[in-house]
mmCIF file of C-alpha atoms in Angstrom:
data_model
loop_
_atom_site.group_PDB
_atom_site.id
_atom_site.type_symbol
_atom_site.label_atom_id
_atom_site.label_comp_id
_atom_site.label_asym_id
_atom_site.label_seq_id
_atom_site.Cartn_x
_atom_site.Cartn_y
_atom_site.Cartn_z
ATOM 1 C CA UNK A 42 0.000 0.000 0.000
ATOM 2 C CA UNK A 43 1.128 3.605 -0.873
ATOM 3 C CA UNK A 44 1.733 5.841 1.783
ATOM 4 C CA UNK A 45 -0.744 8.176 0.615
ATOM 5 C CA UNK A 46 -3.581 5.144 0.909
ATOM 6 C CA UNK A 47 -2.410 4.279 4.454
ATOM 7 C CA UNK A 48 -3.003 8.119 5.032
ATOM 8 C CA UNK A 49 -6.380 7.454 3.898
ATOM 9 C CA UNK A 50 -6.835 4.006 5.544
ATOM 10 C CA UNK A 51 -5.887 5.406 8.519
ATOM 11 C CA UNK A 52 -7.734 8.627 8.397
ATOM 12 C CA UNK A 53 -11.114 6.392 8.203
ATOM 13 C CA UNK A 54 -9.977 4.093 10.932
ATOM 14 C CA UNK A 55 -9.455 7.129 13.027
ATOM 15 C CA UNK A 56 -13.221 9.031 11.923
ATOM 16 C CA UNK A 57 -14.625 4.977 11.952
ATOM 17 C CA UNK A 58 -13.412 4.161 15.633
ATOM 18 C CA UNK A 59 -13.187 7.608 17.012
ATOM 19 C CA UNK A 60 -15.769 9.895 15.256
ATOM 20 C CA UNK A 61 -15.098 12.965 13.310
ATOM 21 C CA UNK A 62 -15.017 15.426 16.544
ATOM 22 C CA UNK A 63 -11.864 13.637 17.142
ATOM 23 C CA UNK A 64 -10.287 13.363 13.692
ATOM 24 C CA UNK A 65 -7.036 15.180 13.840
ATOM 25 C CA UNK A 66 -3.894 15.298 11.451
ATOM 26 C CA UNK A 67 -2.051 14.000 14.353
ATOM 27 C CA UNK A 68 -4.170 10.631 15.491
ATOM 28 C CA UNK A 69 -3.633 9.831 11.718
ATOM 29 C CA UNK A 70 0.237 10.104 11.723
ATOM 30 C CA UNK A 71 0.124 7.977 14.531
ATOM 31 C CA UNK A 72 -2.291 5.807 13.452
ATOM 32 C CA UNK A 73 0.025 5.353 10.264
ATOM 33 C CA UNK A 74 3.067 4.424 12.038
ATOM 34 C CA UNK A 75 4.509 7.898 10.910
ATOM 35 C CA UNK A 76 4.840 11.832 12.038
ATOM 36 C CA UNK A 77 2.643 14.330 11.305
ATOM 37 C CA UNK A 78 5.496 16.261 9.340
ATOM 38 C CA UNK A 79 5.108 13.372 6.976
ATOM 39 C CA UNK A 80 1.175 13.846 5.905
ATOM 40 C CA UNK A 81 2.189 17.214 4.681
ATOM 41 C CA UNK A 82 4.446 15.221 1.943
ATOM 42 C CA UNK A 83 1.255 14.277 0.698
ATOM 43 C CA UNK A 84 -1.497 16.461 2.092
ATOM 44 C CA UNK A 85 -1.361 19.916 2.444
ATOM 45 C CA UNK A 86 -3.201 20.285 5.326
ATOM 46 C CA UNK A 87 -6.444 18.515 7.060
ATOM 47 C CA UNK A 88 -9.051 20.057 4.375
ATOM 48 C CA UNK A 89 -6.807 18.634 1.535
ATOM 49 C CA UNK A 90 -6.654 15.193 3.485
ATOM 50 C CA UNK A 91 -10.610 15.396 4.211
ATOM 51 C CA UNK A 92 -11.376 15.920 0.342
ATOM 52 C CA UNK A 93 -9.491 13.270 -0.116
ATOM 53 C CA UNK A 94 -11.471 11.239 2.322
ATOM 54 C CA UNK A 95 -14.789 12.679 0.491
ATOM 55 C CA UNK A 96 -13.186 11.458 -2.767
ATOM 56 C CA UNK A 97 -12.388 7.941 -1.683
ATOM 57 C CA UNK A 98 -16.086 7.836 -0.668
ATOM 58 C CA UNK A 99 -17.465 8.716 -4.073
ATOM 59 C CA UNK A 100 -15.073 6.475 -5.711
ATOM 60 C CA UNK A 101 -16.318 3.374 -3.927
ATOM 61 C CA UNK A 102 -19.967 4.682 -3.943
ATOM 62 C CA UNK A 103 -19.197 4.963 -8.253
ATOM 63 C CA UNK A 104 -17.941 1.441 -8.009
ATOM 64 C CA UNK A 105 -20.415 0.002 -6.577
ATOM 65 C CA UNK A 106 -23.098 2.144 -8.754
ATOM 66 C CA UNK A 107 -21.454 0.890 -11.906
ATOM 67 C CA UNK A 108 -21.443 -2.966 -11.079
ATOM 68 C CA UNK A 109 -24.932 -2.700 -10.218
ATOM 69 C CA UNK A 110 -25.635 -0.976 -13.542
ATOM 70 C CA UNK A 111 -24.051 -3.450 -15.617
ATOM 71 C CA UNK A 112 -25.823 -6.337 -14.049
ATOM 72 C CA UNK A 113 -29.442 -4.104 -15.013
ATOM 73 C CA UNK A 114 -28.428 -2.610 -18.152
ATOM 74 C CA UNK A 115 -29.465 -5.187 -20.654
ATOM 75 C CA UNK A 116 -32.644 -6.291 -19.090
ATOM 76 C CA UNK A 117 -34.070 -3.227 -17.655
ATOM 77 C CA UNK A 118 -36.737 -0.300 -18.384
ATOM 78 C CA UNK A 119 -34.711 1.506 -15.850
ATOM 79 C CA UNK A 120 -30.988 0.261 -15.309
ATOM 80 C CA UNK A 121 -29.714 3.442 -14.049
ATOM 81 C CA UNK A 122 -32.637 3.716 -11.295
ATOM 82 C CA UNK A 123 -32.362 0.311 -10.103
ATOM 83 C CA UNK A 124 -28.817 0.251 -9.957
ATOM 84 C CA UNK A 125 -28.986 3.735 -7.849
ATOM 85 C CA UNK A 126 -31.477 1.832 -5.248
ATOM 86 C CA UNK A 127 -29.470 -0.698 -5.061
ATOM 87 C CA UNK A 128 -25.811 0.407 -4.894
ATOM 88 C CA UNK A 129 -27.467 2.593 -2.033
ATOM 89 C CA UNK A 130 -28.283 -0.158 -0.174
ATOM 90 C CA UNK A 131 -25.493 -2.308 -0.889
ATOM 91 C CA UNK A 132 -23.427 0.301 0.895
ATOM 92 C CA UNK A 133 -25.617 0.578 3.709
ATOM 93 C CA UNK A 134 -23.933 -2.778 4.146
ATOM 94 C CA UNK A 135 -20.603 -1.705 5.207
ATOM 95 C CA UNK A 136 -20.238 0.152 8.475
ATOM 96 C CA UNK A 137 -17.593 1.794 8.062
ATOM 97 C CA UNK A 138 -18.598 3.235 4.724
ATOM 98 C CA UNK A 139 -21.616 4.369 6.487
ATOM 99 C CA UNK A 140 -19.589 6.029 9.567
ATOM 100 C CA UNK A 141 -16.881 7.452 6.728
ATOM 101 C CA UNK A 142 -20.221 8.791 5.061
ATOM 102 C CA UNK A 143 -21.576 10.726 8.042
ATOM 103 C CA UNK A 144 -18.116 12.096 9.498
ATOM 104 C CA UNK A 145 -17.535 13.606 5.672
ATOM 105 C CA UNK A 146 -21.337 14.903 5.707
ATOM 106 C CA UNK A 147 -20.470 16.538 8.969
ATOM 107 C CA UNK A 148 -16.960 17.710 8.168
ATOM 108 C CA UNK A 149 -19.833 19.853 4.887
ATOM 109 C CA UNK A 150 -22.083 20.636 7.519
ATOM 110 C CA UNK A 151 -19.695 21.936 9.553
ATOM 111 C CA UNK A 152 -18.017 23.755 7.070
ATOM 112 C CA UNK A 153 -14.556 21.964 7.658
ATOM 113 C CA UNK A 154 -14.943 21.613 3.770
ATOM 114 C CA UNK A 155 -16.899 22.469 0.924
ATOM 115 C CA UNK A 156 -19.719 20.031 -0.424
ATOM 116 C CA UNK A 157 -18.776 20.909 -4.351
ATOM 117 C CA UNK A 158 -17.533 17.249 -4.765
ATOM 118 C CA UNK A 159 -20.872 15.239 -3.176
ATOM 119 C CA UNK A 160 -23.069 18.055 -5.684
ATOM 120 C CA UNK A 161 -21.574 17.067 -8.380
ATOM 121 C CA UNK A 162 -21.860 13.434 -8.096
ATOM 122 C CA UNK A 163 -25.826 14.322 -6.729
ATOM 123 C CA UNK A 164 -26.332 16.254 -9.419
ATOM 124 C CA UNK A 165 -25.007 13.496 -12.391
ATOM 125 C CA UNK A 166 -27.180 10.591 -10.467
ATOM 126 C CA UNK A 167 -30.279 13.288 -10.527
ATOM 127 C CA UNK A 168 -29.830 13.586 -14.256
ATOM 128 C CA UNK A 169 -29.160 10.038 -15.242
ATOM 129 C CA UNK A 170 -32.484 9.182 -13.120
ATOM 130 C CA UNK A 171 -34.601 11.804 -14.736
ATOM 131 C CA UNK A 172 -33.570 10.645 -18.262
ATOM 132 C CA UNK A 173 -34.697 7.459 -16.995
ATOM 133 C CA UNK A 174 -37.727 8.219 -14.679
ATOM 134 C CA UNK A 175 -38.557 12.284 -15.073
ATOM 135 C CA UNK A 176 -37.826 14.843 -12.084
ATOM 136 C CA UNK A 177 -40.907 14.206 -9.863
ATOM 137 C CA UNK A 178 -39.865 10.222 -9.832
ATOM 138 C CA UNK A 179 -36.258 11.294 -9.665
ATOM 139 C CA UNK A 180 -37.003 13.182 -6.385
ATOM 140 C CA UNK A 181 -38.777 11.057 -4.713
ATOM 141 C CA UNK A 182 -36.318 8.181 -5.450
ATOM 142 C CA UNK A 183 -33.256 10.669 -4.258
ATOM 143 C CA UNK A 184 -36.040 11.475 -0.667
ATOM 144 C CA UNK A 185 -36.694 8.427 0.092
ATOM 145 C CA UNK A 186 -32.802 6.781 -0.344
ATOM 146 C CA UNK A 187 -32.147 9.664 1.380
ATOM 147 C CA UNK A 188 -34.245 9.010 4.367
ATOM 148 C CA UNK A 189 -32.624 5.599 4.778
ATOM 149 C CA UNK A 190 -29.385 6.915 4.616
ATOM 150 C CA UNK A 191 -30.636 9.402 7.110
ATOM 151 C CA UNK A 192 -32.311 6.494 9.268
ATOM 152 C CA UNK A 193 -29.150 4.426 9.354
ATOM 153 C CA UNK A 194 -26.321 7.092 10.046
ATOM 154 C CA UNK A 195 -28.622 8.393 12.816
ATOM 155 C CA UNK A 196 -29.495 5.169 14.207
ATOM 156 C CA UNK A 197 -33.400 5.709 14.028
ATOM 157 C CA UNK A 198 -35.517 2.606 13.480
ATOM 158 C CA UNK A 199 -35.704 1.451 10.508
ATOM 159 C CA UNK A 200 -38.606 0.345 8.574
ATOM 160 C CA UNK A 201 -38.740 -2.794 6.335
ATOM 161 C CA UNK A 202 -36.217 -1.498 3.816
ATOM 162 C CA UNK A 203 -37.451 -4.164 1.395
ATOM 163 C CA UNK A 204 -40.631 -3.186 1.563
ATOM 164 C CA UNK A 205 -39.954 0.045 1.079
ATOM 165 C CA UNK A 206 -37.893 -0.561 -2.029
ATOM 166 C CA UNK A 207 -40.227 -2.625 -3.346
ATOM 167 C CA UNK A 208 -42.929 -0.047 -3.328
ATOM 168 C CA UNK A 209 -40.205 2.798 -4.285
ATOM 169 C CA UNK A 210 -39.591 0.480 -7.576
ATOM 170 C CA UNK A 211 -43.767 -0.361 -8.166
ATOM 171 C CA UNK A 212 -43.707 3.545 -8.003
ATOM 172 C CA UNK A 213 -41.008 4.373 -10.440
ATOM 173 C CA UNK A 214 -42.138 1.536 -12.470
ATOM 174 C CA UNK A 215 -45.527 2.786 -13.766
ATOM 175 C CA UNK A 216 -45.906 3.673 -16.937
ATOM 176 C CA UNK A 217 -42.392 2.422 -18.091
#
């Protein structure tokens, strides 16, 4: 592994065991076996590390997006849509993707970074799913995966997420 991926590596292990209030330039170094003086080889500073972090996210998230795609593309009225619900969920899968997910939205929230990278991969999906589906469809898909995000990172109950997919796809569905 590079040493800018054990940066990385250990920057989530340090957000995934620790949370992001505790996230610091200096529990990464020494979670990477190395100084702080060395990050700034690679990084900058912590904003530069943290887009990094944001990055890495939307690179797996596209990974995962894509390999659900290509299983729908050939037999589907609505590849892209599917795949989006899906790869969603598929995600919601891995803890640590969802903990690296909510310290990153908070690092927006909080203003620690700008959220230009996560609106442009929001705003691609949106337009792939409204060629597919329309706007009104599109928004209620983006809501609702939304919500479950929202459900999961905040540890509220969650509701049958099959059923609720299932519906969510009977509702995109009509008229296709």
């Amino acid at each position: 592994m590079s040493s800018r991926n054990l940066i990385i590596k250990s920057a989530i292990d340090v957000i995934s065991e620790e949370g992001i209030q505790n996230y610091s330039l200096a529990k990464v170094a020494k979670k990477a076996g190395m100084t702080k003086a060395a990050i700034f080889y690679y990084f900058k500073n912590k904003e530069e590390l943290t887009k990094s972090l944001i990055n890495y996210t939307i690179d797996a998230y596209n990974e995962i997006l894509m390999k659900e795609y290509e299983k729908r593309k050939n037999h589907s009225k609505i590849p892209f849509t599917e795949a989006y619900i899906a790869g969603n969920l598929r995600q919601l899968e891995d803890a640590d993707l969802i903990g690296l997910h909510a310290a990153l939205l908070a690092s927006v929230i909080t203003q620690d970074v700008d959220n230009e990278e996560w609106n442009s991969v929001y705003d691609e999906d949106y337009s792939r799913l409204a060629s597919e589906i329309g706007p009104e469809k599109s928004d209620f898909v983006r809501y609702t995966i939304d919500g479950i995000w929202h459900s999961h990172i905040l540890g509220i109950k969650q509701a049958d997420t099959q059923k609720v997919v299932e519906a969510l796809l009977d509702f995109v569905g009509e008229g296709k």
